[in-house]
Coordinates of C-alpha atoms in Angstrom, one line a residue:
Chain A
X285 CA 116.0 22.4 -13.7
X286 CA 117.7 20.5 -10.9
X287 CA 119.0 17.0 -11.6
X288 CA 120.0 14.7 -8.8
X289 CA 122.2 11.6 -9.3
X290 CA 122.2 9.0 -6.5
X291 CA 124.3 5.9 -5.8
X292 CA 125.5 4.1 -2.7
X293 CA 127.9 6.8 -1.4
X294 CA 127.5 9.5 -4.1
X295 CA 131.1 8.8 -5.2
X296 CA 130.9 7.3 -8.6
X297 CA 127.9 9.4 -9.6
X298 CA 129.9 12.5 -8.8
X299 CA 132.3 11.4 -11.6
X300 CA 129.4 11.5 -13.9
X301 CA 128.2 14.8 -12.6
X302 CA 131.5 16.4 -13.5
X303 CA 131.2 15.1 -17.1
X304 CA 127.6 16.4 -17.2
X305 CA 128.6 19.8 -16.0
X306 CA 131.2 20.0 -18.8
X307 CA 128.4 19.1 -21.3
X308 CA 126.1 21.7 -19.8
X309 CA 128.8 24.3 -20.3
X310 CA 129.4 23.1 -23.9
X311 CA 125.7 23.4 -24.7
X312 CA 125.5 26.7 -22.8
X313 CA 122.5 25.5 -20.8
X314 CA 122.5 28.0 -17.9
X315 CA 119.5 26.9 -16.0
X316 CA 120.5 23.3 -15.5
X317 CA 122.0 22.3 -12.2
X318 CA 123.4 18.8 -11.4
X319 CA 124.4 17.2 -8.1
X320 CA 125.3 13.8 -6.8
X321 CA 124.5 12.4 -3.4
X322 CA 124.2 9.2 -1.4
X323 CA 120.9 7.2 -1.6
X324 CA 120.5 7.6 2.1
X325 CA 120.0 11.3 1.7
X326 CA 117.4 11.0 -1.0
X327 CA 114.4 11.1 1.2
X328 CA 115.4 14.4 2.9
X329 CA 116.6 16.3 -0.2
X330 CA 114.3 15.0 -3.0
X331 CA 112.1 18.1 -2.7
X332 CA 114.9 20.3 -4.1
X333 CA 115.2 18.4 -7.5
X334 CA 113.1 17.9 -10.6
X335 CA 114.4 14.6 -11.8
X336 CA 116.3 11.7 -10.1
X337 CA 118.9 9.6 -11.9
X338 CA 119.9 6.3 -10.2
X339 CA 123.2 4.6 -10.5
X340 CA 122.7 1.1 -11.8
X341 CA 124.6 -0.5 -8.9
X342 CA 121.8 0.4 -6.5
X343 CA 118.9 -0.7 -8.7
X344 CA 118.1 -3.3 -6.0
X345 CA 116.7 -0.3 -4.2
X346 CA 114.3 0.5 -7.0
X347 CA 111.1 -0.4 -5.1
X348 CA 112.0 2.1 -2.4
X349 CA 113.1 4.8 -4.9
X350 CA 110.0 4.2 -7.0
X351 CA 107.6 4.6 -4.0
X352 CA 109.4 7.7 -2.8
X353 CA 109.5 9.4 -6.2
X354 CA 105.8 8.6 -6.9
X355 CA 104.9 10.0 -3.5
X356 CA 106.7 13.3 -4.3
X357 CA 105.7 13.3 -7.9
X358 CA 109.3 13.2 -9.2
X359 CA 110.3 11.3 -12.3
X360 CA 113.3 8.9 -12.0
X361 CA 115.3 6.6 -14.2
X362 CA 118.0 4.0 -13.6
X363 CA 121.0 5.0 -15.7
X364 CA 121.8 2.2 -18.2
X365 CA 125.0 0.3 -17.2
X366 CA 126.8 1.0 -20.5
X367 CA 126.2 4.7 -20.3
X368 CA 127.3 4.6 -16.6
X369 CA 130.4 2.6 -17.3
X370 CA 131.6 5.0 -20.1
X371 CA 130.9 7.9 -17.8
X372 CA 129.0 9.4 -20.7
X373 CA 127.9 12.9 -19.6
X374 CA 126.2 13.8 -22.8
X375 CA 124.0 10.8 -22.9
X376 CA 123.1 11.1 -19.2
X377 CA 122.2 14.7 -19.7
X378 CA 119.9 13.8 -22.6
X379 CA 118.4 11.2 -20.4
X380 CA 117.6 13.7 -17.7
X381 CA 116.2 16.3 -20.1
X382 CA 114.0 13.7 -21.8
X383 CA 112.8 12.5 -18.5
X384 CA 111.8 16.0 -17.5
X385 CA 109.9 16.6 -20.8
X386 CA 108.1 13.3 -20.9
Chain B
X272 CA 126.4 -19.5 -17.0
X273 CA 123.2 -18.1 -18.4
X274 CA 121.4 -20.0 -15.6
X275 CA 123.6 -18.5 -13.0
X276 CA 123.1 -14.9 -14.3
X277 CA 119.3 -15.6 -14.5
X278 CA 119.3 -16.9 -10.9
X279 CA 121.3 -14.0 -9.6
X280 CA 119.2 -11.4 -11.4
X281 CA 115.7 -12.8 -10.9
X282 CA 116.0 -14.4 -7.5
X283 CA 119.0 -13.3 -5.6
X284 CA 118.9 -9.6 -6.4
X285 CA 115.3 -9.0 -5.2
X286 CA 116.0 -11.2 -2.1
X287 CA 119.2 -9.3 -1.3
X288 CA 117.5 -6.0 -2.0
X289 CA 114.7 -6.8 0.4
X290 CA 117.2 -7.8 3.1
X291 CA 119.2 -4.6 2.6
X292 CA 116.0 -2.6 2.8
X293 CA 114.8 -4.3 5.9
X294 CA 114.0 -1.5 8.3
X295 CA 115.9 -2.7 11.4
X296 CA 119.0 -3.8 9.5
X297 CA 119.0 -0.5 7.6
X298 CA 118.7 1.4 10.9
X299 CA 121.7 -0.5 12.3
X300 CA 123.7 0.3 9.2
X301 CA 122.8 3.9 9.1
X302 CA 123.4 4.3 12.8
X303 CA 126.9 2.8 12.5
X304 CA 127.8 4.9 9.5
X305 CA 126.9 7.9 11.5
X306 CA 129.6 7.0 14.0
X307 CA 132.3 6.8 11.3
X308 CA 133.4 10.5 11.5
X309 CA 134.3 9.9 15.2
X310 CA 136.4 6.9 14.3
X311 CA 138.2 8.7 11.5
X312 CA 139.1 11.6 13.9
X313 CA 140.1 9.2 16.6
X314 CA 142.4 7.4 14.2
X315 CA 144.1 10.5 13.2
X316 CA 145.1 11.2 16.8
X317 CA 146.0 7.5 17.2
X318 CA 148.4 7.7 14.3
X319 CA 150.0 10.8 15.7
X320 CA 150.3 9.2 19.2
X321 CA 152.1 6.2 17.7
X322 CA 154.2 7.6 14.9
X323 CA 155.7 4.8 12.8
X324 CA 159.3 6.3 13.0
X325 CA 161.3 5.5 16.1
X326 CA 162.9 8.9 16.7
X327 CA 159.5 10.6 16.3
X328 CA 158.0 8.0 18.6
X329 CA 160.4 9.1 21.4
X330 CA 159.7 12.7 20.8
X331 CA 156.0 12.3 21.1
X332 CA 156.0 10.1 24.2
X333 CA 155.4 12.9 26.8
X334 CA 152.3 14.0 24.9
X335 CA 151.0 10.6 24.2
X336 CA 148.4 10.5 27.0
X337 CA 147.0 13.9 25.9
X338 CA 146.7 12.7 22.3
X339 CA 145.0 9.4 23.4
X340 CA 142.3 11.4 25.2
X341 CA 140.8 12.1 21.8
X342 CA 140.8 8.4 20.9
X343 CA 139.1 7.6 24.1
X344 CA 136.4 10.2 23.4
X345 CA 135.9 8.9 19.9
X346 CA 136.6 5.1 19.7
X347 CA 135.8 4.9 23.4
X348 CA 132.2 6.1 23.0
X349 CA 131.3 4.3 19.8
X350 CA 128.5 2.2 21.4
X351 CA 127.1 5.2 23.3
X352 CA 127.0 7.3 20.1
X353 CA 125.5 4.4 18.2
X354 CA 122.8 3.9 20.8
X355 CA 121.6 7.3 19.9
X356 CA 122.0 7.2 16.1
X357 CA 120.5 3.7 15.6
X358 CA 117.4 4.6 17.5
X359 CA 117.3 7.9 15.7
X360 CA 117.4 6.2 12.3
X361 CA 114.8 3.6 13.1
X362 CA 112.4 6.1 14.6
X363 CA 112.8 8.3 11.5
X364 CA 112.0 5.4 9.3
X365 CA 108.7 5.0 11.2
X366 CA 108.2 8.7 11.2
X367 CA 108.2 8.8 15.0
X368 CA 109.8 11.5 17.1
X369 CA 113.3 10.4 16.4
X370 CA 115.1 12.8 18.7
X371 CA 113.1 11.5 21.7
X372 CA 113.8 7.9 20.7
X373 CA 117.5 8.7 20.5
X374 CA 117.6 10.3 23.9
X375 CA 115.6 7.5 25.6
X376 CA 117.9 4.9 23.9
X377 CA 121.0 6.6 25.3
X378 CA 119.5 6.6 28.8
X379 CA 118.4 2.9 28.5
X380 CA 121.9 2.0 27.4
X381 CA 123.6 3.7 30.3
X382 CA 121.1 2.3 32.7
X383 CA 122.0 -1.2 31.6
X384 CA 125.8 -0.8 31.7
X385 CA 127.3 -2.4 34.8
X386 CA 128.9 -0.4 37.5
X387 CA 132.7 -0.4 37.8
X388 CA 134.3 -1.8 41.0
X389 CA 134.3 1.7 42.6
X390 CA 130.6 2.2 41.8
X391 CA 131.2 4.5 38.8
X392 CA 130.3 3.8 35.2
X393 CA 132.3 0.9 33.7
X394 CA 133.5 3.0 30.7
X395 CA 134.8 0.0 28.7
X396 CA 131.2 -0.7 27.8
X397 CA 130.8 2.6 26.0
X398 CA 133.2 1.4 23.3
X399 CA 133.0 -1.6 21.0
X400 CA 132.3 -4.0 23.9
X401 CA 128.9 -2.4 24.3
X402 CA 128.0 -2.2 20.7
X403 CA 125.7 -5.1 20.5
X404 CA 124.0 -4.0 23.7
X405 CA 123.5 -0.6 22.2
X406 CA 122.0 -2.1 19.1
X407 CA 119.6 -4.4 20.9
X408 CA 118.4 -1.7 23.3
X409 CA 118.1 1.0 20.6
X410 CA 115.8 -1.2 18.4
X411 CA 113.8 -2.2 21.5
X412 CA 113.3 1.4 22.6
X413 CA 111.9 2.4 19.3
X414 CA 109.7 -0.6 19.0
X415 CA 108.2 0.2 22.4
X416 CA 107.7 3.8 21.4
X417 CA 106.0 2.6 18.2
X418 CA 103.7 0.2 20.0
X419 CA 102.6 2.9 22.4
X420 CA 101.9 5.4 19.6
X421 CA 100.0 2.8 17.5
X422 CA 97.8 1.9 20.5
X423 CA 97.3 5.6 21.1
X424 CA 98.8 5.1 24.5
X425 CA 100.5 8.4 25.2
X426 CA 99.8 11.7 27.0
X427 CA 98.0 14.0 24.6
X428 CA 98.1 17.7 25.2
X429 CA 95.4 20.1 24.1
X430 CA 96.1 21.6 20.7
X431 CA 96.9 25.0 22.2
X432 CA 100.1 23.6 23.7
X433 CA 103.2 24.3 21.6
X434 CA 104.2 21.3 19.6
X435 CA 107.6 20.8 21.3
X436 CA 106.0 20.7 24.7
X437 CA 103.3 18.2 23.7
X438 CA 106.0 16.1 22.0
X439 CA 108.0 15.8 25.1
X440 CA 104.9 14.6 26.9
X441 CA 104.2 12.1 24.1
X442 CA 107.6 10.6 24.7
X443 CA 107.0 10.2 28.4
X444 CA 105.1 7.0 28.7
X445 CA 107.0 4.9 26.2
X446 CA 110.3 6.3 27.6
X447 CA 109.2 5.3 31.1
X448 CA 108.2 1.9 29.9
X449 CA 111.5 1.3 28.2
X450 CA 113.6 2.4 31.2
X451 CA 111.5 0.5 33.6
X452 CA 111.9 -2.7 31.5
X453 CA 115.7 -2.4 31.2
X454 CA 115.9 -1.6 34.9
X455 CA 113.8 -4.6 36.1
X456 CA 115.3 -7.1 33.6
X457 CA 118.8 -6.0 34.7
X458 CA 117.9 -6.6 38.4
X459 CA 116.2 -9.9 37.8
X460 CA 118.9 -11.2 35.5
X461 CA 121.6 -10.4 38.0
X462 CA 119.7 -12.1 40.8
X463 CA 118.9 -15.2 38.8
X464 CA 121.9 -15.7 36.5
X465 CA 124.5 -13.5 38.1
X466 CA 124.9 -11.8 34.8
X467 CA 124.1 -8.2 33.9
X468 CA 121.9 -7.5 30.9
X469 CA 124.9 -6.3 28.7
X470 CA 126.9 -9.4 29.7
X471 CA 123.9 -11.6 28.8
X472 CA 123.4 -9.9 25.4
X473 CA 127.1 -10.2 24.7
X474 CA 127.3 -13.9 25.6
X475 CA 124.3 -14.8 23.6
X476 CA 124.7 -12.4 20.6
X477 CA 127.9 -10.4 20.6
X478 CA 130.6 -12.9 21.2
X479 CA 129.4 -15.6 18.8
X480 CA 128.9 -13.0 16.0
X481 CA 132.2 -11.4 16.6
X482 CA 134.0 -14.8 16.6
X483 CA 132.3 -15.7 13.3
X484 CA 133.1 -12.3 11.8
X485 CA 136.8 -12.4 12.7
X486 CA 137.3 -15.8 11.1
X487 CA 138.9 -16.2 7.7
X488 CA 136.4 -18.7 6.3
X489 CA 133.4 -16.5 7.1
X490 CA 135.3 -13.5 5.6
X491 CA 136.0 -15.4 2.4
X492 CA 132.3 -16.3 2.1
X493 CA 131.4 -12.7 2.7
X494 CA 133.8 -11.7 -0.1
X495 CA 132.3 -14.3 -2.5
X496 CA 128.8 -13.0 -1.8
X497 CA 129.9 -9.4 -2.4
X498 CA 131.5 -10.4 -5.7
X499 CA 128.5 -12.4 -6.8
X500 CA 126.3 -9.5 -6.2
X501 CA 128.6 -7.2 -8.2
X502 CA 128.6 -9.8 -11.1
X503 CA 125.0 -8.8 -11.7
X504 CA 125.8 -5.1 -11.2
X505 CA 124.8 -4.6 -7.6
X506 CA 126.7 -2.8 -4.9
X507 CA 127.6 -6.0 -3.0
X508 CA 129.7 -4.5 -0.2
X509 CA 126.8 -2.2 0.6
X510 CA 124.4 -5.2 1.2
X511 CA 126.9 -7.4 3.0
X512 CA 127.9 -4.5 5.2
X513 CA 124.4 -4.3 6.5
X514 CA 125.3 -7.5 8.4
X515 CA 129.0 -7.4 8.8
X516 CA 129.7 -3.6 8.9
X517 CA 129.1 -3.4 12.7
X518 CA 131.2 -6.5 13.3
X519 CA 134.1 -5.4 11.2
X520 CA 134.1 -1.9 12.8
X521 CA 134.1 -3.2 16.3
X522 CA 137.0 -5.6 15.4
X523 CA 138.8 -2.4 14.2
X524 CA 137.9 -0.6 17.4
X525 CA 139.3 -3.5 19.5
X526 CA 142.6 -3.1 17.7
X527 CA 142.5 0.7 18.2
X528 CA 141.8 0.3 21.9
X529 CA 144.7 -2.3 22.2
X530 CA 147.0 0.1 20.4
X531 CA 146.1 3.0 22.7
X532 CA 146.7 0.7 25.7
X533 CA 150.1 -0.4 24.3
X534 CA 148.9 -4.0 23.9
X535 CA 149.1 -6.6 21.1
X536 CA 146.5 -6.0 18.4
X537 CA 144.0 -8.9 18.6
X538 CA 142.4 -8.9 15.2
X539 CA 143.4 -9.4 11.6
X540 CA 140.0 -9.3 10.1
X541 CA 138.6 -5.8 10.4
X542 CA 137.1 -3.0 8.5
X543 CA 140.6 -2.1 7.1
X544 CA 141.4 -5.7 6.2
X545 CA 138.4 -5.6 3.7
X546 CA 138.6 -2.1 2.4
X547 CA 142.3 -1.3 2.5
X548 CA 144.0 -4.6 1.8
X549 CA 141.5 -6.7 -0.1
X550 CA 139.4 -4.3 -2.2
X551 CA 142.3 -2.3 -3.5
X552 CA 140.9 -0.3 -6.4
X553 CA 137.4 -1.1 -5.3
X554 CA 135.4 -4.4 -5.1
X555 CA 137.1 -7.1 -7.1
X556 CA 140.5 -5.7 -6.2
X557 CA 140.6 -4.1 -9.6
X558 CA 143.6 -1.8 -9.2
X559 CA 145.9 -4.3 -11.0
X560 CA 143.2 -4.7 -13.7
X561 CA 143.1 -0.9 -14.2
X562 CA 146.8 -0.8 -14.7
X563 CA 146.6 -3.7 -17.2
X564 CA 143.8 -1.9 -19.0
X565 CA 146.0 1.2 -19.2
X566 CA 149.2 -0.5 -20.5
X567 CA 148.5 -3.9 -21.8
X568 CA 145.4 -4.0 -24.1
X569 CA 145.0 -3.7 -27.8
X570 CA 141.2 -3.0 -28.1
X571 CA 140.6 0.7 -28.4
X572 CA 137.4 0.4 -26.3
X573 CA 139.3 -1.2 -23.4
X574 CA 142.1 1.3 -23.7
X575 CA 139.5 4.1 -23.3
X576 CA 138.1 2.3 -20.2
X577 CA 141.7 2.2 -18.8
X578 CA 142.2 5.9 -19.3
X579 CA 138.8 6.8 -17.8
X580 CA 139.0 4.3 -15.0
X581 CA 142.5 4.8 -13.6
X582 CA 141.8 8.0 -11.7
X583 CA 138.7 7.0 -9.8
X584 CA 140.4 3.6 -9.2
X585 CA 143.2 5.3 -7.5
X586 CA 140.6 6.3 -4.9
X587 CA 139.0 2.9 -4.9
X588 CA 136.0 3.9 -7.0
X589 CA 135.8 1.4 -9.9
X590 CA 132.3 1.7 -11.4
X591 CA 133.8 2.9 -14.7
X592 CA 135.7 -0.4 -15.0
X593 CA 133.0 -2.7 -13.6
X594 CA 130.3 -1.2 -15.8
X595 CA 132.5 0.0 -18.7
X596 CA 134.6 -3.0 -19.5
X597 CA 132.2 -4.5 -18.5
X598 CA 132.7 -7.0 -15.8
X599 CA 129.1 -7.0 -14.9
X600 CA 127.0 -9.6 -16.8
X601 CA 130.2 -10.7 -18.5
X602 CA 130.9 -14.4 -17.6
X603 CA 134.4 -14.2 -19.0
X604 CA 135.4 -11.8 -16.3
X605 CA 133.4 -13.4 -13.5
X606 CA 136.1 -15.9 -12.5
X607 CA 139.0 -13.5 -11.9
X608 CA 136.7 -10.9 -10.4
X609 CA 135.7 -13.4 -7.7
X610 CA 139.1 -15.0 -7.4
X611 CA 141.3 -11.9 -7.2
X612 CA 139.9 -10.5 -3.8
X613 CA 140.0 -14.0 -2.4
X614 CA 143.7 -14.3 -3.2
X615 CA 144.4 -10.9 -1.8
X616 CA 142.5 -11.8 1.4
X617 CA 144.4 -15.0 1.9
X618 CA 147.8 -13.4 1.3
X619 CA 147.0 -10.5 3.7
X620 CA 145.7 -12.9 6.3
X621 CA 148.8 -15.0 6.2
X622 CA 151.2 -12.1 6.3
X623 CA 149.4 -10.7 9.4
X624 CA 148.9 -14.0 11.1
X625 CA 152.6 -14.8 10.8
X626 CA 153.3 -11.2 12.0
X627 CA 155.3 -10.4 9.0
X628 CA 153.2 -7.3 8.5
X629 CA 151.7 -5.3 11.4
X630 CA 147.9 -5.4 11.9
X631 CA 145.7 -2.4 11.2
X632 CA 144.6 -0.1 14.0
X633 CA 143.9 3.3 12.5
X634 CA 140.8 3.7 10.4
X635 CA 141.4 5.7 7.3
X636 CA 138.8 6.7 4.7
X637 CA 138.2 3.9 2.2
X638 CA 139.0 6.4 -0.6
X639 CA 142.6 6.7 0.6
X640 CA 144.9 5.6 -2.3
X641 CA 146.6 2.2 -2.1
X642 CA 150.1 2.1 -0.6
X643 CA 149.5 5.3 1.4
X644 CA 146.4 3.6 3.0
X645 CA 148.3 0.5 4.0
X646 CA 151.0 2.5 5.7
X647 CA 148.7 4.8 7.5
X648 CA 146.4 2.1 8.9
X649 CA 149.2 -0.1 10.2
X650 CA 152.1 2.3 10.7
X651 CA 154.3 -0.4 9.1
X652 CA 156.2 0.2 5.9
X653 CA 155.9 -3.5 5.2
X654 CA 152.2 -3.0 4.6
X655 CA 153.2 -1.1 1.5
X656 CA 155.1 -4.2 0.3
X657 CA 152.1 -6.3 1.1
X658 CA 149.8 -4.1 -1.0
X659 CA 152.3 -4.4 -3.8
X660 CA 152.4 -8.2 -3.5
X661 CA 148.6 -8.2 -3.5
X662 CA 148.7 -6.0 -6.6
X663 CA 151.0 -8.4 -8.4
X664 CA 149.0 -11.5 -7.4
X665 CA 145.6 -10.0 -8.5
X666 CA 147.3 -8.8 -11.7
X667 CA 148.3 -12.4 -12.4
X668 CA 144.7 -13.6 -11.7
X669 CA 143.2 -11.1 -14.1
X670 CA 145.8 -11.3 -16.9
X671 CA 144.7 -14.4 -18.9
X672 CA 141.0 -13.5 -18.7
X673 CA 141.7 -9.9 -19.8
X674 CA 143.6 -11.3 -22.8
X675 CA 140.7 -13.4 -23.9
X676 CA 138.3 -10.4 -23.5
X677 CA 140.7 -8.1 -25.2
X678 CA 140.9 -10.4 -28.2
X679 CA 137.1 -10.7 -28.5
X680 CA 136.8 -6.9 -28.3
X681 CA 139.5 -6.4 -30.9
X682 CA 137.7 -8.8 -33.3
X683 CA 134.5 -7.0 -32.7
X684 CA 136.2 -3.7 -33.5
X685 CA 137.9 -4.9 -36.7
X686 CA 134.5 -6.1 -38.1
X687 CA 133.0 -2.6 -37.8

């Protein structure tokens, strides 16, 4: 499964991606791939991913993200601020996995 | 306080979000961002051409002109490049043939540019001076293209014709209309008002906006808006930059051009003013706060935030702190969070207005760590001192509020 994290510039989400990768290694989940990118790129790369996680600082773009994700049939979720602030890789990974399975 | 949060969240956020998502503003922003790599490369050569150490400066002098060629081909074509990238972004958002739009837009821009005295192209218009012209014409070119397409007013080729051939025919009529329009307006304007189209656009639009953008009061208001947006957890700089990004960048470009020409730098407010001197550590000027979190708190949660937050903060990424502490939705931290960057802005402005510290000319990536960034962007060691002064001042602003929050967190933790 391919997980994409997006925020304004893809900077702070990439911190979270590093933590998620560690968690993936810890749980030995070989088929999960996580990447971060800037929201501007979303439209052109969305096809390559299964779930989209959105940094809370760009939740003002949710209407746009929602319509794009619905059009492409991809589930998305805005990461809760507390999880984001603690750079909690484990919780974010659970979030993505649950999103995929729901 | 509840009412303010409610207002920001329920009214202001959707409004700001809609503005930031507005198609034309978004295209302007994306188009300008696309030019950034050019400006970073140009800056690198500008720094080498004017090394901040005197003996090096003498050694480099014979090569200076060669080095400055790169700045001319980067900073110097900012508007030309933007005329392509803005049209490209807008056309893509309409799902039009964006490549054709970009090319027509470049052509229209060059067509509008006045001739130099010797009849050649007046190259000064290709840089920041022509930025507003490029913006207006790029948007116009795409709107004309869209109107033609919507009205089905274009040359259709039979379906056997390869797509790239039929596409170039489809761009023919709207392209012709755009160039004809620019051509005829330019001629008429010159006859009637004695002004060329770019001069008219600059007089009506460019100069007033630039004057506003370079003023301290307008900048302080912009900072307040950015901070208020962050208070409810929204990337404020991103939204404000939709409007002010092009202005700040062209103010930076004017400084770069002046530096390359060996003239006095005209602007204090610029892209670097905001991202290198005010938002040290990220929005809210949180570098000092990160240090306080690391060394001066008792609550174990805040200590953890300090440890997690310091590394990204070093590169001006501060979401772990703004969301983790949290500052967002936390009225206790709102006051210093808004006040600290204002204090940094006023100190920086005064230091540069009184010529104690040199003004910025080189654009460095906003992720460049503090102290290094100040030195690189100005070539002046006193900029390091200025960043340290800002650090101390913002630390003093944050300190009492952090103490209150730390005590509350500590009580919370002892109850568990």
